[in-house]
Amino acid sequence: MNVINCYQPEFTQHPAIDPSQILDCHYQHETRRSLLLNEFAHCVAVILDPQAFTLHIDTRAPDVAAHVVSPRLQCLNQAAIDCVTLPELDEELRLYALGVMLSTASNIDDETEACEKIARMPGCLANHAINGELQRMYAELPSIDLLKNRLIRELGVMSFDWNRLPDNPRSQTLPMQISLLMLQDASSEAQMQQQLAQVWRERGAASLAGQPWVLTHYLVYRLYHDMFPGDNAAHSYLQLTCDFFQLKTLFSLWMIDGTELTPEDMAALIGLFEHWRISDAQMQERDCMHELFAGNDLLAAFSLIAR
């Protein structure tokens, strides 16, 4: 009988997880077990546990309704995961490496050599990081804040379920503060973006010191759960960087009044954001505004991770 691998990350076996909430993502070559990040317990299991992505491998028969994934997409997905886990780099540099990989892969026309070339790219990028070339290229990204400012303002119209936040004073004041973002003029938008960037520089790293894997786990989850990049790599990359930027913005907004950002707060904010992201409201309330870059999704995405 034909059998395929079934991958079960450690987070699916977390004691706080209701087994009925585990999702099976069926593909013709493998099954991936996963969770939605719209519940606090799920975020704790996926985001806060350092061993969350330790894989347990079993075998099973293929599902008759499995999604068919091309060999090229399979290779791109693994290469993407390798890029966002490159050692000794922060998440922005890893996202930059991911963008470079996707851009380079899009220029490979020969399908007979595509997978082999794609599989080699993360190693090449790792070598570029070791010799400082990747960091030099990243430092040369132009600083264009238009999309950053629009995405910060966009937070003000998102219909978040604020009841998902922990019961503390900051949870009472944050909704009003975020709703006011949509009322800012261009000058105020620019000032807010600079202030939030400063908050992250001064306090973001300290907040993550005990769990430095939090944002990396979020990125790995998205690539694993969604079989990233799907059929439109550039657009998927832009969506991912938009989500990453807005999530970090929520973290900074939480801290902007001096409030400490605890690991539990991070998990709650990720659950808040993910509950909105997979909702129907997302279709009406999200507008990445990448027409600012004449439809160049890669350039728009790079503008969100440039410093």
mmCIF file with all atom_site columns, N, CA and C in Angstrom, residues 174-233:
data_model
loop_
_atom_site.group_PDB
_atom_site.id
_atom_site.type_symbol
_atom_site.label_atom_id
_atom_site.label_alt_id
_atom_site.label_comp_id
_atom_site.label_asym_id
_atom_site.label_entity_id
_atom_site.label_seq_id
_atom_site.pdbx_PDB_ins_code
_atom_site.Cartn_x
_atom_site.Cartn_y
_atom_site.Cartn_z
_atom_site.occupancy
_atom_site.B_iso_or_equiv
_atom_site.pdbx_formal_charge
_atom_site.auth_seq_id
_atom_site.auth_comp_id
_atom_site.auth_asym_id
_atom_site.auth_atom_id
_atom_site.pdbx_PDB_model_num
ATOM 1   N N  . LEU A 1 174 ? -5.497 50.189 25.074 1.00 0.00 ? 174 LEU A N  1
ATOM 2   C CA . LEU A 1 174 ? -4.952 49.952 23.738 1.00 0.00 ? 174 LEU A CA 1
ATOM 3   C C  . LEU A 1 174 ? -5.993 50.108 22.628 1.00 0.00 ? 174 LEU A C  1
ATOM 4   N N  . PRO A 1 175 ? -7.223 49.586 22.764 1.00 0.00 ? 175 PRO A N  1
ATOM 5   C CA . PRO A 1 175 ? -8.191 49.715 21.664 1.00 0.00 ? 175 PRO A CA 1
ATOM 6   C C  . PRO A 1 175 ? -8.462 51.154 21.248 1.00 0.00 ? 175 PRO A C  1
ATOM 7   N N  . MET A 1 176 ? -8.632 52.043 22.201 1.00 0.00 ? 176 MET A N  1
ATOM 8   C CA . MET A 1 176 ? -8.875 53.443 21.876 1.00 0.00 ? 176 MET A CA 1
ATOM 9   C C  . MET A 1 176 ? -7.672 54.057 21.184 1.00 0.00 ? 176 MET A C  1
ATOM 10  N N  . GLN A 1 177 ? -6.481 53.748 21.684 1.00 0.00 ? 177 GLN A N  1
ATOM 11  C CA . GLN A 1 177 ? -5.269 54.298 21.085 1.00 0.00 ? 177 GLN A CA 1
ATOM 12  C C  . GLN A 1 177 ? -5.126 53.848 19.626 1.00 0.00 ? 177 GLN A C  1
ATOM 13  N N  . ILE A 1 178 ? -5.428 52.584 19.359 1.00 0.00 ? 178 ILE A N  1
ATOM 14  C CA . ILE A 1 178 ? -5.298 52.076 18.000 1.00 0.00 ? 178 ILE A CA 1
ATOM 15  C C  . ILE A 1 178 ? -6.385 52.649 17.091 1.00 0.00 ? 178 ILE A C  1
ATOM 16  N N  . SER A 1 179 ? -7.588 52.830 17.601 1.00 0.00 ? 179 SER A N  1
ATOM 17  C CA . SER A 1 179 ? -8.664 53.375 16.768 1.00 0.00 ? 179 SER A CA 1
ATOM 18  C C  . SER A 1 179 ? -8.351 54.797 16.305 1.00 0.00 ? 179 SER A C  1
ATOM 19  N N  . LEU A 1 180 ? -7.561 55.529 17.080 1.00 0.00 ? 180 LEU A N  1
ATOM 20  C CA . LEU A 1 180 ? -7.213 56.905 16.717 1.00 0.00 ? 180 LEU A CA 1
ATOM 21  C C  . LEU A 1 180 ? -6.177 56.972 15.603 1.00 0.00 ? 180 LEU A C  1
ATOM 22  N N  . LEU A 1 181 ? -5.526 55.845 15.301 1.00 0.00 ? 181 LEU A N  1
ATOM 23  C CA . LEU A 1 181 ? -4.498 55.852 14.258 1.00 0.00 ? 181 LEU A CA 1
ATOM 24  C C  . LEU A 1 181 ? -5.069 56.265 12.912 1.00 0.00 ? 181 LEU A C  1
ATOM 25  N N  . MET A 1 182 ? -6.315 55.920 12.647 1.00 0.00 ? 182 MET A N  1
ATOM 26  C CA . MET A 1 182 ? -6.907 56.206 11.340 1.00 0.00 ? 182 MET A CA 1
ATOM 27  C C  . MET A 1 182 ? -7.202 57.696 11.156 1.00 0.00 ? 182 MET A C  1
ATOM 28  N N  . LEU A 1 183 ? -7.110 58.476 12.218 1.00 0.00 ? 183 LEU A N  1
ATOM 29  C CA . LEU A 1 183 ? -7.430 59.892 12.139 1.00 0.00 ? 183 LEU A CA 1
ATOM 30  C C  . LEU A 1 183 ? -6.203 60.774 11.932 1.00 0.00 ? 183 LEU A C  1
ATOM 31  N N  . GLN A 1 184 ? -5.028 60.166 11.852 1.00 0.00 ? 184 GLN A N  1
ATOM 32  C CA . GLN A 1 184 ? -3.803 60.959 11.768 1.00 0.00 ? 184 GLN A CA 1
ATOM 33  C C  . GLN A 1 184 ? -3.601 61.536 10.362 1.00 0.00 ? 184 GLN A C  1
ATOM 34  N N  . ASP A 1 185 ? -2.991 62.730 10.320 1.00 0.00 ? 185 ASP A N  1
ATOM 35  C CA . ASP A 1 185 ? -2.594 63.287 9.029  1.00 0.00 ? 185 ASP A CA 1
ATOM 36  C C  . ASP A 1 185 ? -1.212 62.737 8.670  1.00 0.00 ? 185 ASP A C  1
ATOM 37  N N  . ALA A 1 186 ? -0.704 63.124 7.503  1.00 0.00 ? 186 ALA A N  1
ATOM 38  C CA . ALA A 1 186 ? 0.551  62.563 7.000  1.00 0.00 ? 186 ALA A CA 1
ATOM 39  C C  . ALA A 1 186 ? 1.719  62.849 7.947  1.00 0.00 ? 186 ALA A C  1
ATOM 40  N N  . SER A 1 187 ? 1.750  64.042 8.502  1.00 0.00 ? 187 SER A N  1
ATOM 41  C CA . SER A 1 187 ? 2.840  64.399 9.416  1.00 0.00 ? 187 SER A CA 1
ATOM 42  C C  . SER A 1 187 ? 2.788  63.560 10.687 1.00 0.00 ? 187 SER A C  1
ATOM 43  N N  . SER A 1 188 ? 1.586  63.387 11.217 1.00 0.00 ? 188 SER A N  1
ATOM 44  C CA . SER A 1 188 ? 1.426  62.586 12.436 1.00 0.00 ? 188 SER A CA 1
ATOM 45  C C  . SER A 1 188 ? 1.749  61.115 12.177 1.00 0.00 ? 188 SER A C  1
ATOM 46  N N  . GLU A 1 189 ? 1.380  60.629 10.983 1.00 0.00 ? 189 GLU A N  1
ATOM 47  C CA . GLU A 1 189 ? 1.704  59.243 10.617 1.00 0.00 ? 189 GLU A CA 1
ATOM 48  C C  . GLU A 1 189 ? 3.216  59.028 10.644 1.00 0.00 ? 189 GLU A C  1
ATOM 49  N N  . ALA A 1 190 ? 3.944  59.958 10.044 1.00 0.00 ? 190 ALA A N  1
ATOM 50  C CA . ALA A 1 190 ? 5.393  59.829 9.988  1.00 0.00 ? 190 ALA A CA 1
ATOM 51  C C  . ALA A 1 190 ? 5.995  59.856 11.386 1.00 0.00 ? 190 ALA A C  1
ATOM 52  N N  . GLN A 1 191 ? 5.496  60.759 12.235 1.00 0.00 ? 191 GLN A N  1
ATOM 53  C CA . GLN A 1 191 ? 6.003  60.844 13.603 1.00 0.00 ? 191 GLN A CA 1
ATOM 54  C C  . GLN A 1 191 ? 5.705  59.568 14.382 1.00 0.00 ? 191 GLN A C  1
ATOM 55  N N  . MET A 1 192 ? 4.511  59.024 14.208 1.00 0.00 ? 192 MET A N  1
ATOM 56  C CA . MET A 1 192 ? 4.150  57.799 14.910 1.00 0.00 ? 192 MET A CA 1
ATOM 57  C C  . MET A 1 192 ? 5.030  56.636 14.458 1.00 0.00 ? 192 MET A C  1
ATOM 58  N N  . GLN A 1 193 ? 5.269  56.531 13.153 1.00 0.00 ? 193 GLN A N  1
ATOM 59  C CA . GLN A 1 193 ? 6.117  55.453 12.646 1.00 0.00 ? 193 GLN A CA 1
ATOM 60  C C  . GLN A 1 193 ? 7.512  55.535 13.246 1.00 0.00 ? 193 GLN A C  1
ATOM 61  N N  . GLN A 1 194 ? 8.061  56.740 13.331 1.00 0.00 ? 194 GLN A N  1
ATOM 62  C CA . GLN A 1 194 ? 9.391  56.911 13.912 1.00 0.00 ? 194 GLN A CA 1
ATOM 63  C C  . GLN A 1 194 ? 9.394  56.594 15.404 1.00 0.00 ? 194 GLN A C  1
ATOM 64  N N  . GLN A 1 195 ? 8.325  56.985 16.091 1.00 0.00 ? 195 GLN A N  1
ATOM 65  C CA . GLN A 1 195 ? 8.230  56.708 17.522 1.00 0.00 ? 195 GLN A CA 1
ATOM 66  C C  . GLN A 1 195 ? 8.128  55.208 17.793 1.00 0.00 ? 195 GLN A C  1
ATOM 67  N N  . LEU A 1 196 ? 7.329  54.516 16.994 1.00 0.00 ? 196 LEU A N  1
ATOM 68  C CA . LEU A 1 196 ? 7.174  53.079 17.175 1.00 0.00 ? 196 LEU A CA 1
ATOM 69  C C  . LEU A 1 196 ? 8.477  52.349 16.866 1.00 0.00 ? 196 LEU A C  1
ATOM 70  N N  . ALA A 1 197 ? 9.196  52.806 15.843 1.00 0.00 ? 197 ALA A N  1
ATOM 71  C CA . ALA A 1 197 ? 10.493 52.207 15.518 1.00 0.00 ? 197 ALA A CA 1
ATOM 72  C C  . ALA A 1 197 ? 11.465 52.392 16.678 1.00 0.00 ? 197 ALA A C  1
ATOM 73  N N  . GLN A 1 198 ? 11.423 53.566 17.312 1.00 0.00 ? 198 GLN A N  1
ATOM 74  C CA . GLN A 1 198 ? 12.300 53.825 18.452 1.00 0.00 ? 198 GLN A CA 1
ATOM 75  C C  . GLN A 1 198 ? 11.930 52.941 19.640 1.00 0.00 ? 198 GLN A C  1
ATOM 76  N N  . VAL A 1 199 ? 10.628 52.774 19.881 1.00 0.00 ? 199 VAL A N  1
ATOM 77  C CA . VAL A 1 199 ? 10.183 51.897 20.967 1.00 0.00 ? 199 VAL A CA 1
ATOM 78  C C  . VAL A 1 199 ? 10.717 50.486 20.754 1.00 0.00 ? 199 VAL A C  1
ATOM 79  N N  . TRP A 1 200 ? 10.644 50.005 19.521 1.00 0.00 ? 200 TRP A N  1
ATOM 80  C CA . TRP A 1 200 ? 11.123 48.645 19.239 1.00 0.00 ? 200 TRP A CA 1
ATOM 81  C C  . TRP A 1 200 ? 12.632 48.541 19.432 1.00 0.00 ? 200 TRP A C  1
ATOM 82  N N  . ARG A 1 201 ? 13.370 49.553 18.951 1.00 0.00 ? 201 ARG A N  1
ATOM 83  C CA . ARG A 1 201 ? 14.820 49.533 19.112 1.00 0.00 ? 201 ARG A CA 1
ATOM 84  C C  . ARG A 1 201 ? 15.211 49.514 20.582 1.00 0.00 ? 201 ARG A C  1
ATOM 85  N N  . GLU A 1 202 ? 14.510 50.288 21.389 1.00 0.00 ? 202 GLU A N  1
ATOM 86  C CA . GLU A 1 202 ? 14.896 50.452 22.787 1.00 0.00 ? 202 GLU A CA 1
ATOM 87  C C  . GLU A 1 202 ? 14.366 49.340 23.683 1.00 0.00 ? 202 GLU A C  1
ATOM 88  N N  . ARG A 1 203 ? 13.221 48.750 23.336 1.00 0.00 ? 203 ARG A N  1
ATOM 89  C CA . ARG A 1 203 ? 12.598 47.808 24.265 1.00 0.00 ? 203 ARG A CA 1
ATOM 90  C C  . ARG A 1 203 ? 12.211 46.471 23.651 1.00 0.00 ? 203 ARG A C  1
ATOM 91  N N  . GLY A 1 204 ? 12.160 46.410 22.306 1.00 0.00 ? 204 GLY A N  1
ATOM 92  C CA . GLY A 1 204 ? 11.740 45.174 21.656 1.00 0.00 ? 204 GLY A CA 1
ATOM 93  C C  . GLY A 1 204 ? 12.659 44.009 21.950 1.00 0.00 ? 204 GLY A C  1
ATOM 94  N N  . ALA A 1 205 ? 13.964 44.224 21.767 1.00 0.00 ? 205 ALA A N  1
ATOM 95  C CA . ALA A 1 205 ? 14.918 43.142 21.992 1.00 0.00 ? 205 ALA A CA 1
ATOM 96  C C  . ALA A 1 205 ? 14.900 42.678 23.441 1.00 0.00 ? 205 ALA A C  1
ATOM 97  N N  . ALA A 1 206 ? 14.754 43.635 24.362 1.00 0.00 ? 206 ALA A N  1
ATOM 98  C CA . ALA A 1 206 ? 14.712 43.271 25.782 1.00 0.00 ? 206 ALA A CA 1
ATOM 99  C C  . ALA A 1 206 ? 13.478 42.430 26.090 1.00 0.00 ? 206 ALA A C  1
ATOM 100 N N  . SER A 1 207 ? 12.360 42.763 25.448 1.00 0.00 ? 207 SER A N  1
ATOM 101 C CA . SER A 1 207 ? 11.131 42.004 25.685 1.00 0.00 ? 207 SER A CA 1
ATOM 102 C C  . SER A 1 207 ? 11.256 40.568 25.185 1.00 0.00 ? 207 SER A C  1
ATOM 103 N N  . LEU A 1 208 ? 12.045 40.386 24.125 1.00 0.00 ? 208 LEU A N  1
ATOM 104 C CA . LEU A 1 208 ? 12.205 39.060 23.542 1.00 0.00 ? 208 LEU A CA 1
ATOM 105 C C  . LEU A 1 208 ? 13.398 38.301 24.109 1.00 0.00 ? 208 LEU A C  1
ATOM 106 N N  . ALA A 1 209 ? 14.122 38.918 25.032 1.00 0.00 ? 209 ALA A N  1
ATOM 107 C CA . ALA A 1 209 ? 15.364 38.311 25.512 1.00 0.00 ? 209 ALA A CA 1
ATOM 108 C C  . ALA A 1 209 ? 15.152 36.914 26.073 1.00 0.00 ? 209 ALA A C  1
ATOM 109 N N  . GLY A 1 210 ? 14.057 36.701 26.786 1.00 0.00 ? 210 GLY A N  1
ATOM 110 C CA . GLY A 1 210 ? 13.804 35.395 27.381 1.00 0.00 ? 210 GLY A CA 1
ATOM 111 C C  . GLY A 1 210 ? 13.285 34.376 26.392 1.00 0.00 ? 210 GLY A C  1
ATOM 112 N N  . GLN A 1 211 ? 12.662 34.857 25.310 1.00 0.00 ? 211 GLN A N  1
ATOM 113 C CA . GLN A 1 211 ? 12.110 33.980 24.264 1.00 0.00 ? 211 GLN A CA 1
ATOM 114 C C  . GLN A 1 211 ? 12.489 34.534 22.886 1.00 0.00 ? 211 GLN A C  1
ATOM 115 N N  . PRO A 1 212 ? 13.765 34.508 22.534 1.00 0.00 ? 212 PRO A N  1
ATOM 116 C CA . PRO A 1 212 ? 14.198 35.135 21.277 1.00 0.00 ? 212 PRO A CA 1
ATOM 117 C C  . PRO A 1 212 ? 13.658 34.464 20.027 1.00 0.00 ? 212 PRO A C  1
ATOM 118 N N  . TRP A 1 213 ? 13.022 33.317 20.195 1.00 0.00 ? 213 TRP A N  1
ATOM 119 C CA . TRP A 1 213 ? 12.497 32.581 19.042 1.00 0.00 ? 213 TRP A CA 1
ATOM 120 C C  . TRP A 1 213 ? 11.067 32.983 18.661 1.00 0.00 ? 213 TRP A C  1
ATOM 121 N N  . VAL A 1 214 ? 10.418 33.869 19.428 1.00 0.00 ? 214 VAL A N  1
ATOM 122 C CA . VAL A 1 214 ? 8.989  34.137 19.248 1.00 0.00 ? 214 VAL A CA 1
ATOM 123 C C  . VAL A 1 214 ? 8.644  34.536 17.816 1.00 0.00 ? 214 VAL A C  1
ATOM 124 N N  . LEU A 1 215 ? 9.303  35.550 17.288 1.00 0.00 ? 215 LEU A N  1
ATOM 125 C CA . LEU A 1 215 ? 8.963  36.031 15.945 1.00 0.00 ? 215 LEU A CA 1
ATOM 126 C C  . LEU A 1 215 ? 9.392  35.043 14.870 1.00 0.00 ? 215 LEU A C  1
ATOM 127 N N  . THR A 1 216 ? 10.495 34.357 15.092 1.00 0.00 ? 216 THR A N  1
ATOM 128 C CA . THR A 1 216 ? 10.911 33.328 14.143 1.00 0.00 ? 216 THR A CA 1
ATOM 129 C C  . THR A 1 216 ? 9.879  32.209 14.084 1.00 0.00 ? 216 THR A C  1
ATOM 130 N N  . HIS A 1 217 ? 9.357  31.804 15.246 1.00 0.00 ? 217 HIS A N  1
ATOM 131 C CA . HIS A 1 217 ? 8.333  30.766 15.261 1.00 0.00 ? 217 HIS A CA 1
ATOM 132 C C  . HIS A 1 217 ? 7.088  31.212 14.508 1.00 0.00 ? 217 HIS A C  1
ATOM 133 N N  . TYR A 1 218 ? 6.742  32.485 14.622 1.00 0.00 ? 218 TYR A N  1
ATOM 134 C CA . TYR A 1 218 ? 5.580  32.969 13.879 1.00 0.00 ? 218 TYR A CA 1
ATOM 135 C C  . TYR A 1 218 ? 5.819  32.820 12.376 1.00 0.00 ? 218 TYR A C  1
ATOM 136 N N  . LEU A 1 219 ? 7.015  33.205 11.919 1.00 0.00 ? 219 LEU A N  1
ATOM 137 C CA . LEU A 1 219 ? 7.313  33.102 10.491 1.00 0.00 ? 219 LEU A CA 1
ATOM 138 C C  . LEU A 1 219 ? 7.326  31.644 10.038 1.00 0.00 ? 219 LEU A C  1
ATOM 139 N N  . VAL A 1 220 ? 7.966  30.769 10.808 1.00 0.00 ? 220 VAL A N  1
ATOM 140 C CA . VAL A 1 220 ? 8.022  29.358 10.432 1.00 0.00 ? 220 VAL A CA 1
ATOM 141 C C  . VAL A 1 220 ? 6.615  28.772 10.386 1.00 0.00 ? 220 VAL A C  1
ATOM 142 N N  . TYR A 1 221 ? 5.792  29.128 11.367 1.00 0.00 ? 221 TYR A N  1
ATOM 143 C CA . TYR A 1 221 ? 4.410  28.647 11.375 1.00 0.00 ? 221 TYR A CA 1
ATOM 144 C C  . TYR A 1 221 ? 3.695  29.026 10.086 1.00 0.00 ? 221 TYR A C  1
ATOM 145 N N  . ARG A 1 222 ? 3.832  30.285 9.688  1.00 0.00 ? 222 ARG A N  1
ATOM 146 C CA . ARG A 1 222 ? 3.131  30.740 8.484  1.00 0.00 ? 222 ARG A CA 1
ATOM 147 C C  . ARG A 1 222 ? 3.603  29.969 7.251  1.00 0.00 ? 222 ARG A C  1
ATOM 148 N N  . LEU A 1 223 ? 4.894  29.723 7.136  1.00 0.00 ? 223 LEU A N  1
ATOM 149 C CA . LEU A 1 223 ? 5.410  29.006 5.972  1.00 0.00 ? 223 LEU A CA 1
ATOM 150 C C  . LEU A 1 223 ? 4.977  27.548 5.988  1.00 0.00 ? 223 LEU A C  1
ATOM 151 N N  . TYR A 1 224 ? 5.010  26.940 7.167  1.00 0.00 ? 224 TYR A N  1
ATOM 152 C CA . TYR A 1 224 ? 4.630  25.535 7.318  1.00 0.00 ? 224 TYR A CA 1
ATOM 153 C C  . TYR A 1 224 ? 3.133  25.345 7.116  1.00 0.00 ? 224 TYR A C  1
ATOM 154 N N  . HIS A 1 225 ? 2.332  26.145 7.792  1.00 0.00 ? 225 HIS A N  1
ATOM 155 C CA . HIS A 1 225 ? 0.890  25.964 7.780  1.00 0.00 ? 225 HIS A CA 1
ATOM 156 C C  . HIS A 1 225 ? 0.288  26.275 6.409  1.00 0.00 ? 225 HIS A C  1
ATOM 157 N N  . ASP A 1 226 ? 0.812  27.293 5.727  1.00 0.00 ? 226 ASP A N  1
ATOM 158 C CA . ASP A 1 226 ? 0.213  27.764 4.470  1.00 0.00 ? 226 ASP A CA 1
ATOM 159 C C  . ASP A 1 226 ? 0.852  27.171 3.215  1.00 0.00 ? 226 ASP A C  1
ATOM 160 N N  . MET A 1 227 ? 1.853  26.269 3.376  1.00 0.00 ? 227 MET A N  1
ATOM 161 C CA . MET A 1 227 ? 2.617  25.789 2.221  1.00 0.00 ? 227 MET A CA 1
ATOM 162 C C  . MET A 1 227 ? 3.058  26.988 1.371  1.00 0.00 ? 227 MET A C  1
ATOM 163 N N  . PHE A 1 228 ? 3.662  27.948 2.041  1.00 0.00 ? 228 PHE A N  1
ATOM 164 C CA . PHE A 1 228 ? 4.177  29.163 1.406  1.00 0.00 ? 228 PHE A CA 1
ATOM 165 C C  . PHE A 1 228 ? 5.213  28.781 0.347  1.00 0.00 ? 228 PHE A C  1
ATOM 166 N N  . PRO A 1 229 ? 5.261  29.490 -0.794 1.00 0.00 ? 229 PRO A N  1
ATOM 167 C CA . PRO A 1 229 ? 4.547  30.718 -1.135 1.00 0.00 ? 229 PRO A CA 1
ATOM 168 C C  . PRO A 1 229 ? 3.294  30.509 -1.992 1.00 0.00 ? 229 PRO A C  1
ATOM 169 N N  . GLY A 1 230 ? 2.843  29.298 -2.193 1.00 0.00 ? 230 GLY A N  1
ATOM 170 C CA . GLY A 1 230 ? 1.661  29.092 -3.018 1.00 0.00 ? 230 GLY A CA 1
ATOM 171 C C  . GLY A 1 230 ? 1.916  29.404 -4.479 1.00 0.00 ? 230 GLY A C  1
ATOM 172 N N  . ASP A 1 231 ? 0.870  29.860 -5.160 1.00 0.00 ? 231 ASP A N  1
ATOM 173 C CA . ASP A 1 231 ? 0.950  30.073 -6.607 1.00 0.00 ? 231 ASP A CA 1
ATOM 174 C C  . ASP A 1 231 ? 1.518  31.432 -7.002 1.00 0.00 ? 231 ASP A C  1
ATOM 175 N N  . ASN A 1 232 ? 1.520  32.390 -6.083 1.00 0.00 ? 232 ASN A N  1
ATOM 176 C CA . ASN A 1 232 ? 1.998  33.743 -6.397 1.00 0.00 ? 232 ASN A CA 1
ATOM 177 C C  . ASN A 1 232 ? 3.016  34.149 -5.340 1.00 0.00 ? 232 ASN A C  1
ATOM 178 N N  . ALA A 1 233 ? 4.270  33.826 -5.606 1.00 0.00 ? 233 ALA A N  1
ATOM 179 C CA . ALA A 1 233 ? 5.314  33.991 -4.593 1.00 0.00 ? 233 ALA A CA 1
ATOM 180 C C  . ALA A 1 233 ? 5.490  35.447 -4.154 1.00 0.00 ? 233 ALA A C  1
#
